[in-house]
XYZ file of C-alpha atoms in Angstrom:
232
model
C -16.998 104.249 63.434
C -18.403 103.511 67.074
C -20.724 101.437 65.393
C -18.830 99.137 63.173
C -16.329 98.639 65.708
C -18.829 97.766 68.422
C -20.885 95.296 65.360
C -18.143 92.982 65.825
C -18.227 90.506 68.489
C -15.088 90.261 69.558
C -14.787 86.967 72.022
C -16.057 85.514 69.221
C -13.222 85.979 67.018
C -11.189 82.589 67.636
C -7.981 83.496 68.929
C -4.943 82.246 70.968
C -7.136 81.582 75.395
C -3.170 81.754 76.370
C -2.732 85.677 74.057
C -5.854 86.891 73.047
C -8.076 89.730 74.586
C -10.914 90.463 73.107
C -11.872 93.027 75.378
C -8.539 94.388 74.342
C -9.444 94.654 70.332
C -12.629 96.407 71.454
C -11.503 99.254 74.056
C -8.127 99.737 71.790
C -10.457 100.716 68.545
C -11.933 102.480 70.408
C -9.595 104.432 72.069
C -7.585 105.489 68.644
C -11.307 106.445 66.957
C -12.253 108.775 68.991
C -8.256 109.320 70.516
C -7.664 113.280 68.618
C -3.493 114.257 70.459
C -0.894 111.188 70.814
C -1.602 110.682 73.702
C -4.017 108.744 73.478
C -3.684 107.255 70.282
C 0.089 105.673 72.186
C -2.444 104.447 74.496
C -5.028 102.558 72.708
C -1.612 101.284 70.211
C -1.077 99.989 73.400
C -4.116 98.218 73.981
C -4.328 96.861 70.488
C -0.208 95.607 69.984
C -1.169 94.293 73.766
C -2.896 91.642 72.459
C -6.029 93.185 71.412
C -4.825 92.427 67.273
C -1.232 91.290 68.369
C 1.026 90.743 70.592
C 4.391 92.830 69.998
C 6.070 91.375 72.681
C 6.204 87.901 71.322
C 5.958 88.826 67.081
C 2.509 87.214 66.762
C -0.375 88.718 65.568
C -4.459 87.443 65.985
C -7.077 86.661 63.397
C -8.534 90.305 64.920
C -6.820 91.849 63.488
C -7.303 90.743 59.466
C -11.347 91.535 61.334
C -9.885 94.776 62.156
C -7.442 96.236 59.788
C -10.576 97.737 57.468
C -11.283 99.733 61.035
C -7.793 100.760 61.688
C -7.556 101.918 57.567
C -10.868 104.098 58.293
C -9.240 105.622 61.030
C -6.015 106.016 59.224
C -8.313 108.899 56.694
C -10.438 110.234 59.229
C -8.659 109.897 62.039
C -6.864 112.560 63.567
C -3.216 112.288 62.096
C -1.995 110.285 65.421
C -4.545 108.139 65.508
C -3.688 107.001 61.705
C 0.283 106.969 62.328
C -0.382 104.157 64.870
C -2.480 102.666 63.106
C -0.806 102.482 60.279
C 2.475 100.798 62.401
C -0.672 98.294 64.043
C -1.387 97.219 60.209
C 2.345 96.721 60.121
C 3.520 94.383 62.878
C 0.415 92.666 61.845
C 0.992 91.972 57.960
C 5.032 91.631 59.363
C 4.471 89.570 62.655
C 3.661 85.533 63.012
C 0.573 84.038 63.633
C -0.225 81.199 67.126
C -1.011 77.466 65.693
C -3.505 76.793 65.053
C -5.211 80.751 64.324
C -3.456 81.581 61.508
C -6.407 81.891 58.635
C -9.667 83.739 59.085
C -12.094 82.078 57.062
C -14.406 85.180 55.250
C -18.129 85.992 54.656
C -17.646 83.551 51.191
C -14.870 80.884 50.492
C -12.568 79.460 51.919
C -9.911 80.112 54.841
C -7.293 82.442 53.674
C -4.442 83.116 55.816
C -5.029 86.554 58.244
C -1.414 87.939 56.740
C -3.532 87.982 53.400
C -7.107 88.995 53.725
C -5.114 91.919 55.170
C -2.916 93.032 52.404
C -6.894 92.772 50.447
C -8.019 95.240 52.756
C -3.747 97.208 52.435
C -4.350 96.680 48.638
C -7.790 98.728 48.684
C -7.201 101.918 50.138
C -4.278 102.183 47.331
C -5.563 105.333 46.438
C -5.148 107.007 50.413
C -1.938 104.992 50.805
C 0.037 106.739 48.619
C -1.058 110.251 49.432
C 0.086 110.125 53.265
C 3.802 109.705 52.432
C 6.604 107.400 52.916
C 4.956 105.244 54.998
C 1.559 104.841 53.560
C 3.667 103.684 51.132
C 6.127 101.485 52.835
C 3.344 99.243 54.030
C 1.572 99.293 50.185
C 4.954 97.801 49.362
C 4.720 95.351 52.151
C 1.288 94.269 51.269
C 2.478 93.123 48.395
C 5.200 90.501 49.272
C 1.185 88.819 50.190
C 0.467 88.809 46.728
C -2.292 86.687 45.134
C -3.896 85.420 41.324
C -6.802 84.364 41.098
C -7.951 81.617 38.199
C -9.932 82.895 35.513
C -9.505 79.983 33.062
C -6.718 77.923 32.824
C -5.363 75.001 29.219
C -3.220 72.679 29.045
C 0.767 73.671 27.052
C 2.539 71.656 26.137
C 2.911 69.357 29.988
C 2.332 72.315 32.222
C -1.114 74.355 32.759
C -1.249 78.180 30.945
C -3.849 79.641 34.434
C -5.588 83.138 33.075
C -6.658 86.041 35.405
C -5.864 88.090 37.829
C -2.206 89.159 40.177
C -2.653 91.126 43.107
C 0.636 92.375 44.163
C 3.983 91.672 44.003
C 4.633 87.993 41.847
C 8.073 87.131 43.259
C 11.376 86.213 40.695
C 12.628 83.497 42.829
C 8.001 82.155 43.563
C 10.364 79.025 45.638
C 6.405 77.342 47.416
C 2.544 78.088 46.044
C -0.317 76.425 47.882
C -3.397 76.605 45.870
C -6.528 76.893 47.542
C -9.817 75.509 45.700
C -12.982 75.587 47.225
C -11.329 74.956 50.408
C -9.010 72.347 49.613
C -4.662 73.414 50.015
C -2.242 72.100 48.124
C 1.461 73.553 48.046
C 2.925 73.315 44.687
C 6.813 73.993 43.644
C 6.535 74.751 40.147
C 4.876 77.955 39.087
C 6.641 80.153 37.287
C 4.820 83.494 35.973
C 4.569 83.593 32.017
C 3.219 87.620 31.804
C 3.078 89.962 34.654
C -0.100 92.349 34.054
C 0.100 96.042 32.270
C -0.393 99.217 34.038
C -3.403 99.855 34.132
C -4.561 95.828 34.288
C -4.494 93.192 36.899
C -4.336 90.219 34.144
C -1.962 87.550 34.157
C -1.267 84.540 33.390
C 1.912 81.575 35.608
C 2.591 78.928 34.214
C 1.286 75.812 36.232
C 4.022 72.606 36.615
C 2.718 69.152 36.847
C -1.336 69.794 37.410
C -3.535 69.509 34.798
C -6.167 72.362 33.318
C -9.194 70.477 35.586
C -7.593 70.909 39.331
C -6.561 74.172 38.439
C -10.698 75.687 38.262
C -11.832 79.494 37.693
C -12.337 80.581 41.739
C -8.634 78.826 42.139
C -6.776 81.088 43.719
C -3.103 80.417 44.158
C -1.130 82.996 47.247
C 2.452 82.277 49.355
C 2.597 78.769 50.481
C 4.843 80.950 52.755
C 1.190 82.814 54.480
C -0.340 80.239 55.140
C 2.282 77.991 57.695
């Protein structure tokens, strides 16, 4: 686990210069991975929560949190129980805290910039099975991640004055969805007429969204929809 932590150049990860402490990120993750009791886990959590991946006093989350998320989830699964609980708490804060202006997104190896919280939510969902076995704390984190839904468009067809978009839905699409961000090859558009036509059935992610005001060509395969509030 240390190799994966040390493989990241934390000083190269963008972050607000007055808030983000790259050294806290690297030292905190190494210490948390090595922690074998509550005191060491708490010390590591203080580094990570004091500018490493979040800033607890101001309720800020940094792009480093998205990079650290799979490492924290490894600690949850394979580290000391006290370290795992600390990691779960940090992930929960990273999902709920707000990013600083200008540092709201991260750029994955392939694709367009994605809101920090949505990247973290994707990592959390990828560990659904082990987190579900970790009692109320793990299930609460999964529930928090579900609020950061994403819809990947596979195909779009005209349906009257609207467009029906077929694809896969991760997370929970809300009844009162509000504004939705459409990401097409890195170009962002905010939509206000999006509804769930049919939800995924158990064991499947297939769903359909009804989108008003757009033509099928505006929703090409590979387009992604997120909650618009996540990109702020």
